Amino acid sequence: MTTPQEGTSMTLVSTAPPAAAVPGPTGKLRALLAMSGNPMDYFTGLRDEYGPVVRVPLGFRNLYLISDPEAVNEVLVNSHRNFTKATMQVGRGKWEAPLSVIFGNSLTTSDGEYHRKQRRLIQPMFHHERIAGYGRAFAELSDDIQSGWKDGDRLDMSVEMIELTLAVVARTIFDVSLDSDVARTVRTAIPRDEGPLRWDSLPFARYLAKLPLPGNKRFFEGRDKLDAIVYRLMAERRKGDGQGADLLSMLIAARDADTGEPMEDHQVRDEAITMLMAGHETTANALTWAYHLLGTHPEARARMHAEIDEVLGDRLPTVEDLPRLVWTDAVLSEAMRLYPPIMGMARRPLADFELAGYHIPKDSFVAMVPWVNHRDPKWWPQPELFAPQRWLKNPSPADAADELTGHAVQPGRPRLAYLPFGAGPRQCIGNTFSWMEGVMALATVGRNWEFEPVPGHAVDILARITIRPRYGMPMTARRRRA
């Protein structure tokens, strides 16, 4: 891998005089408190006050918030080799990527030639045709999750959707059921609201992780339990015929195209844990927010149910139905616009550079926050409004008359005004998997159920790596038909 030499400068985008000072607030303590509280409102307010490139004082380094879609494209796509995911300094000259404490050196955390090699090795497992083979599991498991519901039940949809997506990843990654020890361990082993994962977006997270705190102890004990299960399953697969269709079997069977070498055990572990942990909470959150939005917009909900009834009738959906579930797809797209699956993407520049006319120093902290891009009124009219009609490629005459109608990728709206799965060579490799799972879950559950918000429940976000409901999402289940 060729990287810029120390002391050099690279020009990425230049639309203003070079080396302009980046505008931004003062006060490191205020910035740290805001980021540990409600960072989405803070970042959106910074964009509104200072513009699409903002300097935020944060610890010993500055954070540069980038929200201009063309500048985001430059960082994530055009000049991606000039940046690294290793943004956390853990010693003199030593850097780590966020989440490496649980994901190891996986596709989510690795860099350079190693990342490109792993991506080439794993990409075939996520080709559309192979993912389509999981369609039946998506529908059947979505159907199973509703079997215990009763009309009038008050359900926490965030819990129900975690159970659904956990069942999906348990089946597709490990070929085990939701009541297996694998699923039980994933459900309880890794505490999300304490320990290293809680602090991973802060500049000194690795130092906090070393403190002898109860939350840290529970986290590392849980990680060890999860590792033990994954290594046990790997050993079981190697005793078999090697023909399993689950993703763990495919990781073990994968061979480098140039050398013919398999992945080492620790590499398989890192990729499997990443798929498992990242693959269920993000989709669960997207579905939870979709149900919240449908519950507060009964006209959009009725339109989705009418589409499901017309396309499916009494049967479960198949992959072949997806092109006809246009409104259901639009609902998921709009839910992920308003509530993106991930909190943000961070990069560290390997040399000084200029972006959008501003000087950004080497080893600073460059952050792109989808929430901010997705709620930019320059690209999204009435950005706070839930409007699935924005996503219709072939709108009806009534929809065409709506000023909000328009597909995300249309003339005048930059592609990276919307980036729920990132972009460029590091775009989430499981984006098609997640999208197909989400649409089929909405269609399957929507055949029989609709959900109403619980009066008086406070809906607020908790932005900690992912964006999920702070107080859960209790809703009342109403049976549409037997």
PDB file of N, CA and C in Angstrom, residues 298-370:
ATOM      1  N   PRO A 298     -50.656   6.905  10.339  1.00  0.00           N
ATOM      2  CA  PRO A 298     -51.585   5.828   9.947  1.00  0.00           C
ATOM      3  C   PRO A 298     -51.867   5.754   8.456  1.00  0.00           C
ATOM      4  N   GLU A 299     -51.795   6.860   7.724  1.00  0.00           N
ATOM      5  CA  GLU A 299     -52.036   6.793   6.279  1.00  0.00           C
ATOM      6  C   GLU A 299     -50.922   6.008   5.588  1.00  0.00           C
ATOM      7  N   ALA A 300     -49.682   6.253   5.963  1.00  0.00           N
ATOM      8  CA  ALA A 300     -48.564   5.491   5.388  1.00  0.00           C
ATOM      9  C   ALA A 300     -48.661   4.028   5.775  1.00  0.00           C
ATOM     10  N   ARG A 301     -49.104   3.749   7.010  1.00  0.00           N
ATOM     11  CA  ARG A 301     -49.269   2.373   7.470  1.00  0.00           C
ATOM     12  C   ARG A 301     -50.354   1.656   6.666  1.00  0.00           C
ATOM     13  N   ALA A 302     -51.486   2.325   6.463  1.00  0.00           N
ATOM     14  CA  ALA A 302     -52.575   1.708   5.697  1.00  0.00           C
ATOM     15  C   ALA A 302     -52.145   1.430   4.267  1.00  0.00           C
ATOM     16  N   ARG A 303     -51.364   2.324   3.694  1.00  0.00           N
ATOM     17  CA  ARG A 303     -50.893   2.118   2.318  1.00  0.00           C
ATOM     18  C   ARG A 303     -49.950   0.918   2.248  1.00  0.00           C
ATOM     19  N   MET A 304     -49.099   0.746   3.258  1.00  0.00           N
ATOM     20  CA  MET A 304     -48.206  -0.404   3.253  1.00  0.00           C
ATOM     21  C   MET A 304     -49.001  -1.702   3.382  1.00  0.00           C
ATOM     22  N   HIS A 305     -49.988  -1.721   4.261  1.00  0.00           N
ATOM     23  CA  HIS A 305     -50.777  -2.936   4.435  1.00  0.00           C
ATOM     24  C   HIS A 305     -51.585  -3.267   3.180  1.00  0.00           C
ATOM     25  N   ALA A 306     -52.106  -2.242   2.507  1.00  0.00           N
ATOM     26  CA  ALA A 306     -52.833  -2.492   1.261  1.00  0.00           C
ATOM     27  C   ALA A 306     -51.913  -3.105   0.214  1.00  0.00           C
ATOM     28  N   GLU A 307     -50.675  -2.633   0.128  1.00  0.00           N
ATOM     29  CA  GLU A 307     -49.713  -3.190  -0.819  1.00  0.00           C
ATOM     30  C   GLU A 307     -49.383  -4.639  -0.462  1.00  0.00           C
ATOM     31  N   ILE A 308     -49.168  -4.899   0.822  1.00  0.00           N
ATOM     32  CA  ILE A 308     -48.840  -6.259   1.256  1.00  0.00           C
ATOM     33  C   ILE A 308     -49.991  -7.209   0.922  1.00  0.00           C
ATOM     34  N   ASP A 309     -51.227  -6.772   1.184  1.00  0.00           N
ATOM     35  CA  ASP A 309     -52.385  -7.619   0.897  1.00  0.00           C
ATOM     36  C   ASP A 309     -52.480  -7.919  -0.594  1.00  0.00           C
ATOM     37  N   GLU A 310     -52.243  -6.898  -1.420  1.00  0.00           N
ATOM     38  CA  GLU A 310     -52.358  -7.083  -2.871  1.00  0.00           C
ATOM     39  C   GLU A 310     -51.267  -8.007  -3.405  1.00  0.00           C
ATOM     40  N   VAL A 311     -50.045  -7.840  -2.919  1.00  0.00           N
ATOM     41  CA  VAL A 311     -48.916  -8.613  -3.448  1.00  0.00           C
ATOM     42  C   VAL A 311     -48.899 -10.030  -2.895  1.00  0.00           C
ATOM     43  N   LEU A 312     -49.189 -10.189  -1.602  1.00  0.00           N
ATOM     44  CA  LEU A 312     -48.992 -11.476  -0.950  1.00  0.00           C
ATOM     45  C   LEU A 312     -50.257 -12.289  -0.740  1.00  0.00           C
ATOM     46  N   GLY A 313     -51.370 -11.617  -0.499  1.00  0.00           N
ATOM     47  CA  GLY A 313     -52.548 -12.383  -0.128  1.00  0.00           C
ATOM     48  C   GLY A 313     -52.315 -13.067   1.202  1.00  0.00           C
ATOM     49  N   ASP A 314     -52.475 -14.398   1.246  1.00  0.00           N
ATOM     50  CA  ASP A 314     -52.332 -15.148   2.485  1.00  0.00           C
ATOM     51  C   ASP A 314     -50.980 -15.837   2.634  1.00  0.00           C
ATOM     52  N   ARG A 315     -50.070 -15.654   1.693  1.00  0.00           N
ATOM     53  CA  ARG A 315     -48.815 -16.407   1.736  1.00  0.00           C
ATOM     54  C   ARG A 315     -47.663 -15.552   2.261  1.00  0.00           C
ATOM     55  N   LEU A 316     -46.574 -16.220   2.596  1.00  0.00           N
ATOM     56  CA  LEU A 316     -45.356 -15.523   3.002  1.00  0.00           C
ATOM     57  C   LEU A 316     -44.670 -14.909   1.784  1.00  0.00           C
ATOM     58  N   PRO A 317     -43.921 -13.824   1.976  1.00  0.00           N
ATOM     59  CA  PRO A 317     -43.211 -13.224   0.837  1.00  0.00           C
ATOM     60  C   PRO A 317     -42.037 -14.074   0.392  1.00  0.00           C
ATOM     61  N   THR A 318     -41.681 -13.926  -0.863  1.00  0.00           N
ATOM     62  CA  THR A 318     -40.468 -14.529  -1.412  1.00  0.00           C
ATOM     63  C   THR A 318     -39.603 -13.410  -1.978  1.00  0.00           C
ATOM     64  N   VAL A 319     -38.391 -13.748  -2.330  1.00  0.00           N
ATOM     65  CA  VAL A 319     -37.489 -12.751  -2.917  1.00  0.00           C
ATOM     66  C   VAL A 319     -38.083 -12.191  -4.202  1.00  0.00           C
ATOM     67  N   GLU A 320     -38.816 -13.010  -4.945  1.00  0.00           N
ATOM     68  CA  GLU A 320     -39.403 -12.560  -6.197  1.00  0.00           C
ATOM     69  C   GLU A 320     -40.459 -11.477  -5.984  1.00  0.00           C
ATOM     70  N   ASP A 321     -41.001 -11.365  -4.776  1.00  0.00           N
ATOM     71  CA  ASP A 321     -42.006 -10.335  -4.487  1.00  0.00           C
ATOM     72  C   ASP A 321     -41.400  -8.958  -4.255  1.00  0.00           C
ATOM     73  N   LEU A 322     -40.113  -8.892  -3.974  1.00  0.00           N
ATOM     74  CA  LEU A 322     -39.511  -7.628  -3.554  1.00  0.00           C
ATOM     75  C   LEU A 322     -39.719  -6.484  -4.548  1.00  0.00           C
ATOM     76  N   PRO A 323     -39.579  -6.689  -5.861  1.00  0.00           N
ATOM     77  CA  PRO A 323     -39.791  -5.555  -6.780  1.00  0.00           C
ATOM     78  C   PRO A 323     -41.197  -4.970  -6.737  1.00  0.00           C
ATOM     79  N   ARG A 324     -42.173  -5.747  -6.240  1.00  0.00           N
ATOM     80  CA  ARG A 324     -43.556  -5.252  -6.179  1.00  0.00           C
ATOM     81  C   ARG A 324     -43.872  -4.620  -4.826  1.00  0.00           C
ATOM     82  N   LEU A 325     -43.013  -4.814  -3.839  1.00  0.00           N
ATOM     83  CA  LEU A 325     -43.230  -4.207  -2.521  1.00  0.00           C
ATOM     84  C   LEU A 325     -42.598  -2.817  -2.487  1.00  0.00           C
ATOM     85  N   VAL A 326     -43.073  -1.972  -3.364  1.00  0.00           N
ATOM     86  CA  VAL A 326     -42.448  -0.665  -3.597  1.00  0.00           C
ATOM     87  C   VAL A 326     -42.619   0.255  -2.394  1.00  0.00           C
ATOM     88  N   TRP A 327     -43.840   0.339  -1.876  1.00  0.00           N
ATOM     89  CA  TRP A 327     -44.086   1.236  -0.747  1.00  0.00           C
ATOM     90  C   TRP A 327     -43.418   0.707   0.525  1.00  0.00           C
ATOM     91  N   THR A 328     -43.435  -0.598   0.717  1.00  0.00           N
ATOM     92  CA  THR A 328     -42.772  -1.191   1.878  1.00  0.00           C
ATOM     93  C   THR A 328     -41.281  -0.886   1.850  1.00  0.00           C
ATOM     94  N   ASP A 329     -40.683  -0.992   0.665  1.00  0.00           N
ATOM     95  CA  ASP A 329     -39.271  -0.632   0.503  1.00  0.00           C
ATOM     96  C   ASP A 329     -39.052   0.840   0.816  1.00  0.00           C
ATOM     97  N   ALA A 330     -39.976   1.684   0.355  1.00  0.00           N
ATOM     98  CA  ALA A 330     -39.854   3.130   0.598  1.00  0.00           C
ATOM     99  C   ALA A 330     -39.960   3.454   2.081  1.00  0.00           C
ATOM    100  N   VAL A 331     -40.817   2.726   2.804  1.00  0.00           N
ATOM    101  CA  VAL A 331     -40.938   2.931   4.246  1.00  0.00           C
ATOM    102  C   VAL A 331     -39.600   2.649   4.933  1.00  0.00           C
ATOM    103  N   LEU A 332     -38.954   1.545   4.575  1.00  0.00           N
ATOM    104  CA  LEU A 332     -37.662   1.216   5.187  1.00  0.00           C
ATOM    105  C   LEU A 332     -36.602   2.253   4.815  1.00  0.00           C
ATOM    106  N   SER A 333     -36.599   2.695   3.555  1.00  0.00           N
ATOM    107  CA  SER A 333     -35.638   3.718   3.121  1.00  0.00           C
ATOM    108  C   SER A 333     -35.791   4.997   3.926  1.00  0.00           C
ATOM    109  N   GLU A 334     -37.030   5.411   4.113  1.00  0.00           N
ATOM    110  CA  GLU A 334     -37.277   6.658   4.826  1.00  0.00           C
ATOM    111  C   GLU A 334     -36.997   6.507   6.315  1.00  0.00           C
ATOM    112  N   ALA A 335     -37.275   5.329   6.880  1.00  0.00           N
ATOM    113  CA  ALA A 335     -36.947   5.099   8.291  1.00  0.00           C
ATOM    114  C   ALA A 335     -35.445   5.197   8.511  1.00  0.00           C
ATOM    115  N   MET A 336     -34.654   4.661   7.568  1.00  0.00           N
ATOM    116  CA  MET A 336     -33.200   4.724   7.723  1.00  0.00           C
ATOM    117  C   MET A 336     -32.649   6.095   7.356  1.00  0.00           C
ATOM    118  N   ARG A 337     -33.438   6.908   6.668  1.00  0.00           N
ATOM    119  CA  ARG A 337     -33.014   8.305   6.492  1.00  0.00           C
ATOM    120  C   ARG A 337     -33.153   9.048   7.814  1.00  0.00           C
ATOM    121  N   LEU A 338     -34.307   8.910   8.446  1.00  0.00           N
ATOM    122  CA  LEU A 338     -34.544   9.636   9.689  1.00  0.00           C
ATOM    123  C   LEU A 338     -33.763   9.058  10.862  1.00  0.00           C
ATOM    124  N   TYR A 339     -33.588   7.749  10.870  1.00  0.00           N
ATOM    125  CA  TYR A 339     -32.870   7.085  11.966  1.00  0.00           C
ATOM    126  C   TYR A 339     -31.845   6.130  11.366  1.00  0.00           C
ATOM    127  N   PRO A 340     -30.688   6.646  10.959  1.00  0.00           N
ATOM    128  CA  PRO A 340     -29.671   5.793  10.312  1.00  0.00           C
ATOM    129  C   PRO A 340     -29.205   4.673  11.249  1.00  0.00           C
ATOM    130  N   PRO A 341     -28.821   3.526  10.681  1.00  0.00           N
ATOM    131  CA  PRO A 341     -28.409   2.397  11.523  1.00  0.00           C
ATOM    132  C   PRO A 341     -27.193   2.676  12.382  1.00  0.00           C
ATOM    133  N   ILE A 342     -26.251   3.489  11.880  1.00  0.00           N
ATOM    134  CA  ILE A 342     -25.015   3.735  12.631  1.00  0.00           C
ATOM    135  C   ILE A 342     -24.896   5.207  12.987  1.00  0.00           C
ATOM    136  N   MET A 343     -24.191   5.447  14.070  1.00  0.00           N
ATOM    137  CA  MET A 343     -24.032   6.813  14.555  1.00  0.00           C
ATOM    138  C   MET A 343     -23.132   7.634  13.636  1.00  0.00           C
ATOM    139  N   GLY A 344     -22.024   7.052  13.183  1.00  0.00           N
ATOM    140  CA  GLY A 344     -21.118   7.824  12.351  1.00  0.00           C
ATOM    141  C   GLY A 344     -19.975   6.991  11.824  1.00  0.00           C
ATOM    142  N   MET A 345     -19.174   7.600  10.968  1.00  0.00           N
ATOM    143  CA  MET A 345     -17.977   6.986  10.391  1.00  0.00           C
ATOM    144  C   MET A 345     -16.799   7.901  10.658  1.00  0.00           C
ATOM    145  N   ALA A 346     -15.704   7.335  11.122  1.00  0.00           N
ATOM    146  CA  ALA A 346     -14.536   8.126  11.485  1.00  0.00           C
ATOM    147  C   ALA A 346     -13.336   7.713  10.644  1.00  0.00           C
ATOM    148  N   ARG A 347     -12.516   8.685  10.308  1.00  0.00           N
ATOM    149  CA  ARG A 347     -11.283   8.447   9.571  1.00  0.00           C
ATOM    150  C   ARG A 347     -10.185   9.350  10.130  1.00  0.00           C
ATOM    151  N   ARG A 348      -8.942   8.884   9.963  1.00  0.00           N
ATOM    152  CA  ARG A 348      -7.769   9.692  10.339  1.00  0.00           C
ATOM    153  C   ARG A 348      -6.943   9.945   9.089  1.00  0.00           C
ATOM    154  N   PRO A 349      -6.711  11.214   8.721  1.00  0.00           N
ATOM    155  CA  PRO A 349      -5.890  11.502   7.545  1.00  0.00           C
ATOM    156  C   PRO A 349      -4.426  11.152   7.796  1.00  0.00           C
ATOM    157  N   LEU A 350      -3.797  10.557   6.795  1.00  0.00           N
ATOM    158  CA  LEU A 350      -2.395  10.168   6.912  1.00  0.00           C
ATOM    159  C   LEU A 350      -1.435  11.300   6.576  1.00  0.00           C
ATOM    160  N   ALA A 351      -1.963  12.426   6.134  1.00  0.00           N
ATOM    161  CA  ALA A 351      -1.149  13.618   5.863  1.00  0.00           C
ATOM    162  C   ALA A 351      -2.055  14.835   5.909  1.00  0.00           C
ATOM    163  N   ASP A 352      -1.460  16.013   6.036  1.00  0.00           N
ATOM    164  CA  ASP A 352      -2.243  17.243   5.944  1.00  0.00           C
ATOM    165  C   ASP A 352      -2.949  17.290   4.589  1.00  0.00           C
ATOM    166  N   PHE A 353      -4.157  17.866   4.547  1.00  0.00           N
ATOM    167  CA  PHE A 353      -4.843  17.975   3.257  1.00  0.00           C
ATOM    168  C   PHE A 353      -5.824  19.134   3.296  1.00  0.00           C
ATOM    169  N   GLU A 354      -6.315  19.473   2.137  1.00  0.00           N
ATOM    170  CA  GLU A 354      -7.329  20.511   2.015  1.00  0.00           C
ATOM    171  C   GLU A 354      -8.618  19.876   1.523  1.00  0.00           C
ATOM    172  N   LEU A 355      -9.707  20.212   2.184  1.00  0.00           N
ATOM    173  CA  LEU A 355     -11.014  19.662   1.850  1.00  0.00           C
ATOM    174  C   LEU A 355     -12.027  20.793   1.831  1.00  0.00           C
ATOM    175  N   ALA A 356     -12.676  20.962   0.673  1.00  0.00           N
ATOM    176  CA  ALA A 356     -13.652  22.042   0.509  1.00  0.00           C
ATOM    177  C   ALA A 356     -13.037  23.401   0.854  1.00  0.00           C
ATOM    178  N   GLY A 357     -11.735  23.534   0.563  1.00  0.00           N
ATOM    179  CA  GLY A 357     -11.058  24.799   0.796  1.00  0.00           C
ATOM    180  C   GLY A 357     -10.516  24.982   2.193  1.00  0.00           C
ATOM    181  N   TYR A 358     -10.666  23.992   3.060  1.00  0.00           N
ATOM    182  CA  TYR A 358     -10.203  24.100   4.435  1.00  0.00           C
ATOM    183  C   TYR A 358      -9.003  23.197   4.680  1.00  0.00           C
ATOM    184  N   HIS A 359      -8.144  23.623   5.585  1.00  0.00           N
ATOM    185  CA  HIS A 359      -6.967  22.841   5.941  1.00  0.00           C
ATOM    186  C   HIS A 359      -7.320  21.878   7.064  1.00  0.00           C
ATOM    187  N   ILE A 360      -7.096  20.592   6.833  1.00  0.00           N
ATOM    188  CA  ILE A 360      -7.335  19.553   7.833  1.00  0.00           C
ATOM    189  C   ILE A 360      -5.991  18.886   8.133  1.00  0.00           C
ATOM    190  N   PRO A 361      -5.520  18.927   9.376  1.00  0.00           N
ATOM    191  CA  PRO A 361      -4.170  18.415   9.680  1.00  0.00           C
ATOM    192  C   PRO A 361      -4.113  16.895   9.762  1.00  0.00           C
ATOM    193  N   LYS A 362      -2.921  16.390   9.532  1.00  0.00           N
ATOM    194  CA  LYS A 362      -2.631  14.969   9.700  1.00  0.00           C
ATOM    195  C   LYS A 362      -2.990  14.517  11.124  1.00  0.00           C
ATOM    196  N   ASP A 363      -3.459  13.287  11.217  1.00  0.00           N
ATOM    197  CA  ASP A 363      -3.776  12.638  12.489  1.00  0.00           C
ATOM    198  C   ASP A 363      -4.902  13.327  13.256  1.00  0.00           C
ATOM    199  N   SER A 364      -5.692  14.122  12.562  1.00  0.00           N
ATOM    200  CA  SER A 364      -6.886  14.660  13.207  1.00  0.00           C
ATOM    201  C   SER A 364      -7.998  13.615  13.121  1.00  0.00           C
ATOM    202  N   PHE A 365      -9.160  13.986  13.559  1.00  0.00           N
ATOM    203  CA  PHE A 365     -10.290  13.061  13.644  1.00  0.00           C
ATOM    204  C   PHE A 365     -11.375  13.583  12.704  1.00  0.00           C
ATOM    205  N   VAL A 366     -11.585  12.906  11.582  1.00  0.00           N
ATOM    206  CA  VAL A 366     -12.580  13.318  10.595  1.00  0.00           C
ATOM    207  C   VAL A 366     -13.816  12.442  10.769  1.00  0.00           C
ATOM    208  N   ALA A 367     -14.965  13.058  10.963  1.00  0.00           N
ATOM    209  CA  ALA A 367     -16.191  12.304  11.228  1.00  0.00           C
ATOM    210  C   ALA A 367     -17.278  12.673  10.231  1.00  0.00           C
ATOM    211  N   MET A 368     -17.996  11.663   9.765  1.00  0.00           N
ATOM    212  CA  MET A 368     -19.165  11.833   8.919  1.00  0.00           C
ATOM    213  C   MET A 368     -20.340  11.181   9.612  1.00  0.00           C
ATOM    214  N   VAL A 369     -21.404  11.946   9.845  1.00  0.00           N
ATOM    215  CA  VAL A 369     -22.545  11.503  10.639  1.00  0.00           C
ATOM    216  C   VAL A 369     -23.773  11.449   9.734  1.00  0.00           C
ATOM    217  N   PRO A 370     -24.224  10.256   9.352  1.00  0.00           N
ATOM    218  CA  PRO A 370     -25.370  10.171   8.437  1.00  0.00           C
ATOM    219  C   PRO A 370     -26.592  10.955   8.895  1.00  0.00           C
TER     220      PRO A 370
END
